[in-house]
């Protein structure tokens, strides 16, 4: 048998969390066909992986890449860091199922411009992904705010019973067409007035399709415990798994409270399925929200429509330059984007280490000066937190971004190096892997990622895109 690719002398970390082992791995077409201590068969291409780790391709479970993968299918931001599959439609906003009129409401505007939204159902989004063939596989959640926008008279009001019926019909069709589940972004102004009952009515549809409920909760600040209890209630009502998005305890008054929140997860895990995702930074990023403006921690402005010259400066520095306070300065900058240094490093580490957490970048690709997590999340976990800080073994780090993620979101035959699985693979140098971007200069490819394969196709090699792409739309249980 002549194989397409043969990886010799690899340190295989297979995504299961189990110990590494040394082996040769063979790929034919889009599948892993053989794993053995030594393979002597001839291959079209042979890669000597001596001193290198061969792992499953990383799965970014929390992205806002819905439209950028269509606009720029050579998606270097993710491919260059070893990501082979992304889950879009998080935080209540999805391009799939969006029906917009004459503007893109906040926070759907995080995804792109009005003329990019052409996907009133999942079938059309799926068709476009498969037509464009991006450099990563794409699966989608359906955003609650997206559904609300299609039918409510005012996003600032609760949905009526008729609105909820309309949303249920759209969600049911989306699940039938391959969506993974429902996401909410309940802290945003255009969803905060949605009732728990509204969310529960939608969650009722998920179980039949083995769907998942993911939530950017009502708050990650002082009221976080009540917000978590609401999320768990929705999961129990719908009889579905709950994924807490980008779990954190935000605001200086709440630093250290992850001891409480993680204990609460453990308590409720005894009776229902609960997980979370986390990005490996103490700063978050979103639109500049006047309600979140404070002098308790730094806020870095990433863009501003009326004052583009202020990008890259802290809000405190801008206020000082203008001779005003941070609240007035923030109002003058609107609309704008910001990076909030709202977390404590020990909380970030505690969530990263917790058995319930997996890795998601939550990067914003439309931001002209994005948070470095867009380019560096996965190498940062493997290099800084695992190798340098010894927060957990490399096998655990990889499990949190491969096998665990594929299991939680139902992506069959991905996330594990197994015979018969899809050949989404990364070869990296464990001694040199790390992010290289900074908050001031974030658009930098990572060190140490040597080769990335998506469905058996070499997509990244020698620090550049190869020009070959094989990404496809992924749906639960049907690949």
Tab-separated table of C-alpha atoms in Angstrom:
chain	number	residue	atom	x	y	z
A	1	UNK	CA	0.000	0.000	0.000
A	2	UNK	CA	1.394	3.401	-1.010
A	3	UNK	CA	0.270	6.101	1.364
A	4	UNK	CA	0.026	9.838	0.820
A	5	UNK	CA	1.836	10.816	4.011
A	6	UNK	CA	4.008	8.911	6.459
A	7	UNK	CA	5.066	10.538	9.728
A	8	UNK	CA	8.117	8.753	11.119
A	9	UNK	CA	9.516	8.760	14.667
A	10	UNK	CA	6.752	10.966	16.073
A	11	UNK	CA	5.998	11.660	19.697
A	12	UNK	CA	2.263	11.057	19.434
A	13	UNK	CA	-0.010	12.910	21.855
A	14	UNK	CA	-3.313	11.538	20.676
A	15	UNK	CA	-5.795	13.979	22.253
A	16	UNK	CA	-7.243	11.531	24.779
A	17	UNK	CA	-5.264	12.855	27.725
A	18	UNK	CA	-3.313	9.602	27.907
A	19	UNK	CA	0.478	9.418	27.939
A	20	UNK	CA	2.507	10.237	24.841
A	21	UNK	CA	3.991	7.380	22.837
A	22	UNK	CA	6.420	6.984	19.935
A	23	UNK	CA	5.044	5.734	16.633
A	24	UNK	CA	4.811	6.094	12.897
A	25	UNK	CA	1.506	7.364	11.534
A	26	UNK	CA	0.244	6.931	7.970
A	27	UNK	CA	-2.355	8.996	6.130
A	28	UNK	CA	-4.144	8.133	2.909
A	29	UNK	CA	-6.634	10.587	1.455
A	30	UNK	CA	-8.365	12.391	4.315
A	31	UNK	CA	-7.946	9.636	6.911
A	32	UNK	CA	-5.405	8.218	9.309
A	33	UNK	CA	-4.983	4.655	8.055
A	34	UNK	CA	-2.275	3.154	10.235
A	35	UNK	CA	-0.491	3.740	13.539
A	36	UNK	CA	2.365	1.401	14.454
A	37	UNK	CA	5.764	1.416	16.191
A	38	UNK	CA	7.396	1.249	12.750
A	39	UNK	CA	5.860	1.442	9.285
A	40	UNK	CA	8.099	0.354	6.398
A	41	UNK	CA	5.672	0.975	3.536
A	42	UNK	CA	6.489	3.553	0.894
A	43	UNK	CA	4.674	6.897	0.961
A	44	UNK	CA	4.368	9.760	-1.484
A	45	UNK	CA	5.619	12.082	1.250
A	46	UNK	CA	7.584	11.220	4.392
A	47	UNK	CA	8.125	13.569	7.328
A	48	UNK	CA	10.717	12.764	9.978
A	49	UNK	CA	9.127	13.870	13.265
A	50	UNK	CA	12.109	13.116	15.492
A	51	UNK	CA	11.916	15.458	18.496
A	52	UNK	CA	8.509	16.717	17.389
A	53	UNK	CA	4.984	16.190	18.701
A	54	UNK	CA	2.272	14.881	16.394
A	55	UNK	CA	-1.129	15.853	17.781
A	56	UNK	CA	-4.688	16.200	16.528
A	57	UNK	CA	-5.477	19.557	14.968
A	58	UNK	CA	-6.698	22.026	17.571
A	59	UNK	CA	-10.424	22.763	17.795
A	60	UNK	CA	-11.281	26.352	18.635
A	61	UNK	CA	-14.620	25.963	20.400
A	62	UNK	CA	-15.276	29.675	20.838
A	63	UNK	CA	-14.881	31.894	17.800
A	64	UNK	CA	-16.536	34.776	15.985
A	65	UNK	CA	-15.085	33.730	12.629
A	66	UNK	CA	-18.465	33.166	10.914
A	67	UNK	CA	-17.803	35.547	8.022
A	68	UNK	CA	-14.035	36.008	7.971
A	69	UNK	CA	-13.514	32.398	6.821
A	70	UNK	CA	-15.616	33.237	3.770
A	71	UNK	CA	-14.008	36.609	3.184
A	72	UNK	CA	-10.460	35.261	3.633
A	73	UNK	CA	-10.536	31.465	3.256
A	74	UNK	CA	-6.769	31.297	3.749
A	75	UNK	CA	-7.400	31.925	7.412
A	76	UNK	CA	-3.841	32.401	8.605
A	77	UNK	CA	-4.813	33.652	12.077
A	78	UNK	CA	-6.064	30.199	13.058
A	79	UNK	CA	-4.226	27.859	10.677
A	80	UNK	CA	-0.821	29.231	11.669
A	81	UNK	CA	-1.399	28.282	15.307
A	82	UNK	CA	-2.493	24.711	14.534
A	83	UNK	CA	-6.262	25.168	14.547
A	84	UNK	CA	-7.967	22.841	12.071
A	85	UNK	CA	-11.631	23.252	13.141
A	86	UNK	CA	-13.572	26.229	14.477
A	87	UNK	CA	-16.976	26.570	16.075
A	88	UNK	CA	-18.714	29.801	15.114
A	89	UNK	CA	-21.996	31.370	16.209
A	90	UNK	CA	-21.008	31.989	19.836
A	91	UNK	CA	-22.283	34.614	22.298
A	92	UNK	CA	-25.756	34.755	20.771
A	93	UNK	CA	-24.545	35.985	17.378
A	94	UNK	CA	-24.326	33.853	14.243
A	95	UNK	CA	-24.124	34.715	10.570
A	96	UNK	CA	-26.159	31.597	9.846
A	97	UNK	CA	-29.885	32.411	10.142
A	98	UNK	CA	-29.300	36.182	10.227
A	99	UNK	CA	-31.894	38.228	8.317
A	100	UNK	CA	-30.856	41.875	8.513
A	101	UNK	CA	-32.575	44.978	7.227
A	102	UNK	CA	-30.643	48.226	6.914
A	103	UNK	CA	-28.044	47.910	9.664
A	104	UNK	CA	-26.104	45.348	11.687
A	105	UNK	CA	-27.106	45.672	15.357
A	106	UNK	CA	-24.675	45.377	18.231
A	107	UNK	CA	-23.118	42.870	18.906
A	108	UNK	CA	-23.848	41.101	15.592
A	109	UNK	CA	-21.656	43.820	14.101
A	110	UNK	CA	-18.659	42.031	15.616
A	111	UNK	CA	-18.975	39.532	12.749
A	112	UNK	CA	-18.847	41.824	9.723
A	113	UNK	CA	-20.536	44.350	7.463
A	114	UNK	CA	-24.153	44.386	6.288
A	115	UNK	CA	-23.303	43.269	2.751
A	116	UNK	CA	-21.708	40.058	4.063
A	117	UNK	CA	-24.850	38.585	5.625
A	118	UNK	CA	-26.386	36.328	2.968
A	119	UNK	CA	-27.310	33.244	4.986
A	120	UNK	CA	-30.937	33.136	6.209
A	121	UNK	CA	-30.576	29.441	7.041
A	122	UNK	CA	-27.848	26.942	7.848
A	123	UNK	CA	-28.194	25.194	4.489
A	124	UNK	CA	-26.995	28.278	2.627
A	125	UNK	CA	-24.186	28.940	5.095
A	126	UNK	CA	-23.105	25.308	4.814
A	127	UNK	CA	-23.185	25.464	1.015
A	128	UNK	CA	-21.002	28.575	0.971
A	129	UNK	CA	-18.455	27.090	3.381
A	130	UNK	CA	-18.147	24.000	1.208
A	131	UNK	CA	-17.942	26.107	-1.961
A	132	UNK	CA	-15.210	28.391	-0.625
A	133	UNK	CA	-13.319	25.523	1.095
A	134	UNK	CA	-11.563	27.507	3.841
A	135	UNK	CA	-8.316	26.415	5.477
A	136	UNK	CA	-10.228	25.223	8.562
A	137	UNK	CA	-13.312	23.099	9.139
A	138	UNK	CA	-16.342	25.101	10.309
A	139	UNK	CA	-19.249	24.133	12.580
A	140	UNK	CA	-21.897	26.568	13.763
A	141	UNK	CA	-24.107	27.305	16.720
A	142	UNK	CA	-27.200	29.460	16.222
A	143	UNK	CA	-27.234	32.773	18.030
A	144	UNK	CA	-30.215	33.732	20.161
A	145	UNK	CA	-29.702	37.436	19.425
A	146	UNK	CA	-29.599	36.606	15.716
A	147	UNK	CA	-32.956	34.837	16.038
A	148	UNK	CA	-34.402	37.723	18.084
A	149	UNK	CA	-33.271	40.249	15.510
A	150	UNK	CA	-35.242	38.418	12.826
A	151	UNK	CA	-38.608	38.758	14.539
A	152	UNK	CA	-38.885	41.141	17.518
A	153	UNK	CA	-40.000	44.740	17.033
A	154	UNK	CA	-37.400	45.945	19.520
A	155	UNK	CA	-34.312	44.057	20.645
A	156	UNK	CA	-34.593	45.950	23.919
A	157	UNK	CA	-37.886	44.207	24.793
A	158	UNK	CA	-38.753	40.627	25.774
A	159	UNK	CA	-39.979	38.438	22.933
A	160	UNK	CA	-43.718	37.835	22.628
A	161	UNK	CA	-45.197	34.342	22.411
A	162	UNK	CA	-45.551	34.807	18.655
A	163	UNK	CA	-41.885	35.890	18.453
A	164	UNK	CA	-40.827	32.807	20.377
A	165	UNK	CA	-42.774	30.541	18.022
A	166	UNK	CA	-41.002	32.160	15.074
A	167	UNK	CA	-37.614	31.702	16.734
A	168	UNK	CA	-38.398	28.068	17.552
A	169	UNK	CA	-39.290	27.361	13.922
A	170	UNK	CA	-36.027	28.879	12.712
A	171	UNK	CA	-33.966	27.047	15.339
A	172	UNK	CA	-35.661	23.718	14.605
A	173	UNK	CA	-34.809	24.044	10.910
A	174	UNK	CA	-31.240	25.097	11.730
A	175	UNK	CA	-30.726	22.008	13.910
A	176	UNK	CA	-32.147	19.794	11.186
A	177	UNK	CA	-29.706	21.390	8.740
A	178	UNK	CA	-26.669	20.699	10.920
A	179	UNK	CA	-26.287	23.386	13.606
A	180	UNK	CA	-24.647	22.151	16.812
A	181	UNK	CA	-26.875	24.016	19.248
A	182	UNK	CA	-27.968	27.369	20.626
A	183	UNK	CA	-25.796	30.175	21.972
A	184	UNK	CA	-26.802	33.188	24.022
A	185	UNK	CA	-25.144	36.514	24.787
A	186	UNK	CA	-27.319	37.633	27.653
A	187	UNK	CA	-25.060	40.394	28.936
A	188	UNK	CA	-25.409	42.417	25.741
A	189	UNK	CA	-27.989	45.177	25.617
A	190	UNK	CA	-29.890	43.587	22.746
A	191	UNK	CA	-30.466	40.341	24.683
A	192	UNK	CA	-30.344	41.314	28.342
A	193	UNK	CA	-34.113	41.805	28.467
A	194	UNK	CA	-34.842	38.327	27.166
A	195	UNK	CA	-36.510	36.291	29.900
A	196	UNK	CA	-35.261	32.957	31.190
A	197	UNK	CA	-38.517	31.476	29.889
A	198	UNK	CA	-37.677	32.724	26.387
A	199	UNK	CA	-34.343	30.901	26.496
A	200	UNK	CA	-35.913	27.757	27.950
A	201	UNK	CA	-38.503	27.650	25.162
A	202	UNK	CA	-35.692	27.506	22.622
A	203	UNK	CA	-33.569	25.072	24.626
A	204	UNK	CA	-36.452	22.577	24.549
A	205	UNK	CA	-35.626	21.874	20.899
A	206	UNK	CA	-32.003	20.913	21.460
A	207	UNK	CA	-32.222	17.455	23.031
A	208	UNK	CA	-33.847	15.817	20.018
A	209	UNK	CA	-30.802	16.801	17.944
A	210	UNK	CA	-28.182	16.104	20.667
A	211	UNK	CA	-27.561	19.833	20.700
A	212	UNK	CA	-25.699	21.953	23.228
A	213	UNK	CA	-26.537	25.188	25.049
A	214	UNK	CA	-23.623	27.626	25.220
A	215	UNK	CA	-23.915	30.917	27.036
A	216	UNK	CA	-22.176	34.215	27.478
A	217	UNK	CA	-24.038	34.644	30.741
A	218	UNK	CA	-25.985	37.671	31.948
A	219	UNK	CA	-22.979	38.798	33.910
A	220	UNK	CA	-19.442	37.730	34.705
A	221	UNK	CA	-19.192	40.430	37.374
A	222	UNK	CA	-20.848	40.690	40.811
A	223	UNK	CA	-23.948	38.634	40.000
A	224	UNK	CA	-22.090	35.733	38.441
A	225	UNK	CA	-23.493	33.040	40.754
A	226	UNK	CA	-27.090	33.882	39.846
A	227	UNK	CA	-26.108	33.977	36.172
A	228	UNK	CA	-24.595	30.503	36.455
A	229	UNK	CA	-27.684	29.178	38.205
A	230	UNK	CA	-29.824	30.509	35.363
A	231	UNK	CA	-27.603	28.755	32.813
A	232	UNK	CA	-27.806	25.472	34.711
A	233	UNK	CA	-31.597	25.846	34.927
A	234	UNK	CA	-31.831	26.240	31.140
A	235	UNK	CA	-29.731	23.109	30.690
A	236	UNK	CA	-31.910	21.077	33.028
A	237	UNK	CA	-35.083	22.368	31.394
A	238	UNK	CA	-33.830	21.396	27.939
A	239	UNK	CA	-32.078	18.228	29.174
A	240	UNK	CA	-28.936	19.298	27.325
A	241	UNK	CA	-25.273	19.995	28.145
A	242	UNK	CA	-24.339	23.523	29.225
A	243	UNK	CA	-21.168	25.257	28.077
A	244	UNK	CA	-20.246	28.439	29.961
A	245	UNK	CA	-18.474	30.655	27.452
A	246	UNK	CA	-15.086	32.223	28.285
A	247	UNK	CA	-15.527	31.557	32.008
A	248	UNK	CA	-14.095	34.313	34.162
A	249	UNK	CA	-14.700	36.402	37.261
A	250	UNK	CA	-14.509	39.957	35.965
A	251	UNK	CA	-13.936	43.170	37.878
A	252	UNK	CA	-11.478	43.795	40.690
A	253	UNK	CA	-14.109	43.112	43.375
A	254	UNK	CA	-14.556	39.589	41.994
A	255	UNK	CA	-10.938	38.543	41.683
A	256	UNK	CA	-10.462	35.221	43.438
A	257	UNK	CA	-14.085	34.132	43.118
A	258	UNK	CA	-13.291	31.314	40.684
A	259	UNK	CA	-12.903	29.183	43.806
A	260	UNK	CA	-16.671	29.665	44.245
A	261	UNK	CA	-17.695	29.381	40.597
A	262	UNK	CA	-15.698	26.227	39.928
A	263	UNK	CA	-17.047	24.656	43.108
A	264	UNK	CA	-20.555	25.488	41.884
A	265	UNK	CA	-19.837	23.784	38.559
A	266	UNK	CA	-18.638	20.699	40.420
A	267	UNK	CA	-21.763	20.651	42.584
A	268	UNK	CA	-24.151	20.804	39.638
A	269	UNK	CA	-22.070	18.412	37.537
A	270	UNK	CA	-23.292	15.664	39.852
A	271	UNK	CA	-26.705	15.945	38.193
A	272	UNK	CA	-26.136	17.499	34.744
A	273	UNK	CA	-23.502	17.981	32.077
A	274	UNK	CA	-21.610	21.269	32.477
A	275	UNK	CA	-18.374	22.477	30.919
A	276	UNK	CA	-16.735	25.790	30.134
A	277	UNK	CA	-14.214	27.267	27.765
A	278	UNK	CA	-11.463	29.723	28.590
A	279	UNK	CA	-8.860	31.832	26.819
A	280	UNK	CA	-5.373	32.032	28.369
A	281	UNK	CA	-5.201	35.766	29.091
A	282	UNK	CA	-6.309	38.036	31.919
A	283	UNK	CA	-7.795	40.495	29.412
A	284	UNK	CA	-11.011	40.229	27.436
A	285	UNK	CA	-12.061	42.083	24.301
A	286	UNK	CA	-15.291	43.410	22.821
A	287	UNK	CA	-16.937	46.637	21.774
A	288	UNK	CA	-16.342	49.527	24.181
A	289	UNK	CA	-19.234	49.269	26.644
A	290	UNK	CA	-19.864	52.366	28.752
A	291	UNK	CA	-21.264	50.182	31.549
A	292	UNK	CA	-17.898	48.421	31.847
A	293	UNK	CA	-15.782	51.558	31.976
A	294	UNK	CA	-13.850	51.794	35.236
A	295	UNK	CA	-10.548	52.974	36.666
A	296	UNK	CA	-10.076	49.680	38.525
A	297	UNK	CA	-8.003	48.206	35.677
A	298	UNK	CA	-6.520	49.175	32.315
A	299	UNK	CA	-8.739	49.425	29.239
A	300	UNK	CA	-6.894	49.482	25.902
A	301	UNK	CA	-8.715	51.077	22.959
A	302	UNK	CA	-8.378	48.985	19.779
A	303	UNK	CA	-10.389	51.180	17.393
A	304	UNK	CA	-12.592	54.242	17.425
A	305	UNK	CA	-14.693	55.583	14.561
A	306	UNK	CA	-14.489	59.301	15.514
A	307	UNK	CA	-10.940	59.087	16.917
A	308	UNK	CA	-8.950	56.389	15.077
A	309	UNK	CA	-5.724	58.017	16.231
A	310	UNK	CA	-6.439	56.783	19.769
A	311	UNK	CA	-6.155	53.080	18.853
A	312	UNK	CA	-3.423	51.432	20.890
A	313	UNK	CA	-3.720	53.838	23.834
A	314	UNK	CA	-5.274	53.100	27.209
A	315	UNK	CA	-8.516	54.818	28.104
A	316	UNK	CA	-6.786	56.326	31.149
A	317	UNK	CA	-4.080	57.870	28.947
A	318	UNK	CA	-6.675	59.227	26.512
A	319	UNK	CA	-8.662	60.764	29.370
A	320	UNK	CA	-5.518	62.414	30.707
A	321	UNK	CA	-4.641	63.715	27.235
A	322	UNK	CA	-8.123	65.195	26.879
A	323	UNK	CA	-8.222	66.555	30.422
A	324	UNK	CA	-11.331	64.582	31.356
A	325	UNK	CA	-12.319	61.389	33.187
A	326	UNK	CA	-12.477	57.893	31.695
A	327	UNK	CA	-16.282	57.908	31.418
A	328	UNK	CA	-16.404	61.098	29.359
A	329	UNK	CA	-13.470	59.911	27.266
A	330	UNK	CA	-15.224	56.609	26.553
A	331	UNK	CA	-18.363	58.431	25.438
A	332	UNK	CA	-16.340	60.606	23.033
A	333	UNK	CA	-14.669	57.525	21.518
A	334	UNK	CA	-17.930	55.754	20.652
A	335	UNK	CA	-18.356	53.608	18.681
A	336	UNK	CA	-15.124	51.880	19.613
A	337	UNK	CA	-13.497	48.597	20.565
A	338	UNK	CA	-11.608	47.787	23.741
A	339	UNK	CA	-9.446	45.257	25.526
A	340	UNK	CA	-10.335	45.020	29.222
A	341	UNK	CA	-7.714	43.837	31.715
A	342	UNK	CA	-10.571	42.728	33.933
A	343	UNK	CA	-9.339	39.402	35.357
A	344	UNK	CA	-6.761	38.214	37.852
A	345	UNK	CA	-4.026	35.918	36.608
A	346	UNK	CA	-4.668	33.372	39.364
A	347	UNK	CA	-8.312	33.077	38.294
A	348	UNK	CA	-7.254	32.465	34.691
A	349	UNK	CA	-4.899	29.718	35.819
A	350	UNK	CA	-7.506	28.155	38.075
A	351	UNK	CA	-10.048	27.905	35.254
A	352	UNK	CA	-7.455	26.626	32.776
A	353	UNK	CA	-6.476	23.851	35.183
A	354	UNK	CA	-10.018	22.778	35.990
A	355	UNK	CA	-11.113	19.420	34.508
A	356	UNK	CA	-14.286	20.991	33.077
A	357	UNK	CA	-12.507	23.577	30.901
A	358	UNK	CA	-11.461	23.481	27.273
A	359	UNK	CA	-9.675	26.101	25.189
A	360	UNK	CA	-11.399	28.702	23.014
A	361	UNK	CA	-9.861	31.883	21.639
A	362	UNK	CA	-12.867	34.266	21.489
A	363	UNK	CA	-10.818	36.384	19.079
A	364	UNK	CA	-12.394	39.190	17.050
A	365	UNK	CA	-11.035	39.007	13.484
A	366	UNK	CA	-12.700	42.251	12.350
A	367	UNK	CA	-10.870	44.282	14.988
A	368	UNK	CA	-8.058	46.290	13.311
A	369	UNK	CA	-5.906	45.876	16.443
A	370	UNK	CA	-7.161	42.549	17.797
A	371	UNK	CA	-6.498	40.929	21.136
A	372	UNK	CA	-3.445	38.648	20.681
A	373	UNK	CA	-5.657	35.642	21.482
A	374	UNK	CA	-6.800	35.718	17.835
A	375	UNK	CA	-3.321	34.606	16.718
A	376	UNK	CA	-1.776	33.022	19.799
A	377	UNK	CA	-4.253	31.245	22.091
A	378	UNK	CA	-3.252	27.643	21.456
A	379	UNK	CA	0.546	28.072	21.311
A	380	UNK	CA	0.330	30.158	24.499
A	381	UNK	CA	-1.385	27.309	26.354
A	382	UNK	CA	1.149	24.760	25.084
A	383	UNK	CA	4.256	26.903	25.469
A	384	UNK	CA	3.781	29.380	28.284
A	385	UNK	CA	1.280	27.649	30.529
A	386	UNK	CA	2.175	23.986	29.998
A	387	UNK	CA	5.923	23.945	29.251
A	388	UNK	CA	7.144	27.080	31.046
A	389	UNK	CA	4.725	27.492	33.951
A	390	UNK	CA	4.005	23.745	34.292
A	391	UNK	CA	0.336	24.413	34.917
A	392	UNK	CA	-0.493	20.972	33.518
A	393	UNK	CA	1.210	18.308	31.372
A	394	UNK	CA	1.330	18.705	27.612
A	395	UNK	CA	-1.017	15.729	27.287
A	396	UNK	CA	-3.645	17.543	29.378
A	397	UNK	CA	-3.201	20.795	27.443
A	398	UNK	CA	-3.718	19.036	24.117
A	399	UNK	CA	-6.724	17.093	25.445
A	400	UNK	CA	-8.359	20.428	26.360
A	401	UNK	CA	-8.069	21.618	22.746
A	402	UNK	CA	-8.707	18.375	20.839
A	403	UNK	CA	-10.351	15.230	22.196
A	404	UNK	CA	-12.357	16.933	24.906
A	405	UNK	CA	-13.621	19.591	22.511
A	406	UNK	CA	-14.615	17.095	19.815
A	407	UNK	CA	-16.474	14.997	22.395
A	408	UNK	CA	-18.347	17.925	23.919
A	409	UNK	CA	-19.511	19.305	20.574
A	410	UNK	CA	-20.166	15.940	18.925
A	411	UNK	CA	-17.554	16.181	16.154
A	412	UNK	CA	-17.105	12.505	15.397
A	413	UNK	CA	-13.795	11.113	14.178
A	414	UNK	CA	-11.982	14.331	15.022
A	415	UNK	CA	-9.914	15.423	17.999
A	416	UNK	CA	-8.142	12.068	18.411
A	417	UNK	CA	-5.321	10.337	16.550
A	418	UNK	CA	-6.991	7.031	15.768
A	419	UNK	CA	-7.016	4.779	12.737
A	420	UNK	CA	-10.049	5.726	10.647
A	421	UNK	CA	-10.260	9.282	12.000
A	422	UNK	CA	-9.926	12.334	9.816
A	423	UNK	CA	-6.353	13.492	9.297
A	424	UNK	CA	-6.558	16.856	11.030
A	425	UNK	CA	-3.007	16.929	12.383
A	426	UNK	CA	-0.377	19.296	13.757
A	427	UNK	CA	3.374	18.746	13.991
A	428	UNK	CA	5.084	21.108	16.411
A	429	UNK	CA	8.331	21.610	18.287
A	430	UNK	CA	7.460	21.315	22.000
A	431	UNK	CA	10.604	23.200	23.035
A	432	UNK	CA	9.915	26.254	20.897
A	433	UNK	CA	6.147	26.511	20.567
A	434	UNK	CA	4.741	29.799	21.838
A	435	UNK	CA	2.803	32.851	20.790
A	436	UNK	CA	4.819	35.807	19.526
A	437	UNK	CA	2.169	38.549	19.417
A	438	UNK	CA	1.661	41.210	22.064
A	439	UNK	CA	-1.211	43.528	22.928
A	440	UNK	CA	0.533	46.328	21.034
A	441	UNK	CA	1.604	44.109	18.102
A	442	UNK	CA	-0.813	41.188	18.000
A	443	UNK	CA	-0.781	40.085	14.352
A	444	UNK	CA	2.110	37.634	14.611
A	445	UNK	CA	2.321	33.973	13.666
A	446	UNK	CA	3.344	31.609	16.440
A	447	UNK	CA	6.703	29.906	16.844
A	448	UNK	CA	7.065	26.140	16.681
A	449	UNK	CA	4.110	25.119	14.478
A	450	UNK	CA	5.835	23.264	11.648
A	451	UNK	CA	3.073	21.529	9.665
A	452	UNK	CA	-0.724	21.635	9.763
A	453	UNK	CA	-2.916	19.143	7.912
A	454	UNK	CA	-6.660	19.569	7.408
A	455	UNK	CA	-8.478	16.487	6.127
A	456	UNK	CA	-5.142	15.087	4.997
A	457	UNK	CA	-4.092	18.214	3.079
A	458	UNK	CA	-0.914	20.108	4.037
A	459	UNK	CA	-2.249	23.603	4.683
A	460	UNK	CA	0.563	25.268	6.701
A	461	UNK	CA	4.287	24.524	6.371
A	462	UNK	CA	7.572	26.410	6.753
A	463	UNK	CA	5.845	29.373	8.411
A	464	UNK	CA	3.458	30.026	5.550
A	465	UNK	CA	0.169	28.962	4.026
A	466	UNK	CA	0.697	26.364	1.300
A	467	UNK	CA	-2.220	27.591	-0.819
A	468	UNK	CA	-3.947	24.217	-0.425
A	469	UNK	CA	-7.207	24.107	1.530
A	470	UNK	CA	-9.567	21.287	2.484
A	471	UNK	CA	-11.818	22.709	5.209
A	472	UNK	CA	-15.478	21.717	5.178
A	473	UNK	CA	-18.690	22.328	7.082
A	474	UNK	CA	-19.058	20.028	10.083
A	475	UNK	CA	-22.289	18.946	11.687
A	476	UNK	CA	-22.949	16.711	14.656
A	477	UNK	CA	-22.710	12.950	14.025
A	478	UNK	CA	-22.536	13.449	10.281
A	479	UNK	CA	-19.206	14.195	8.717
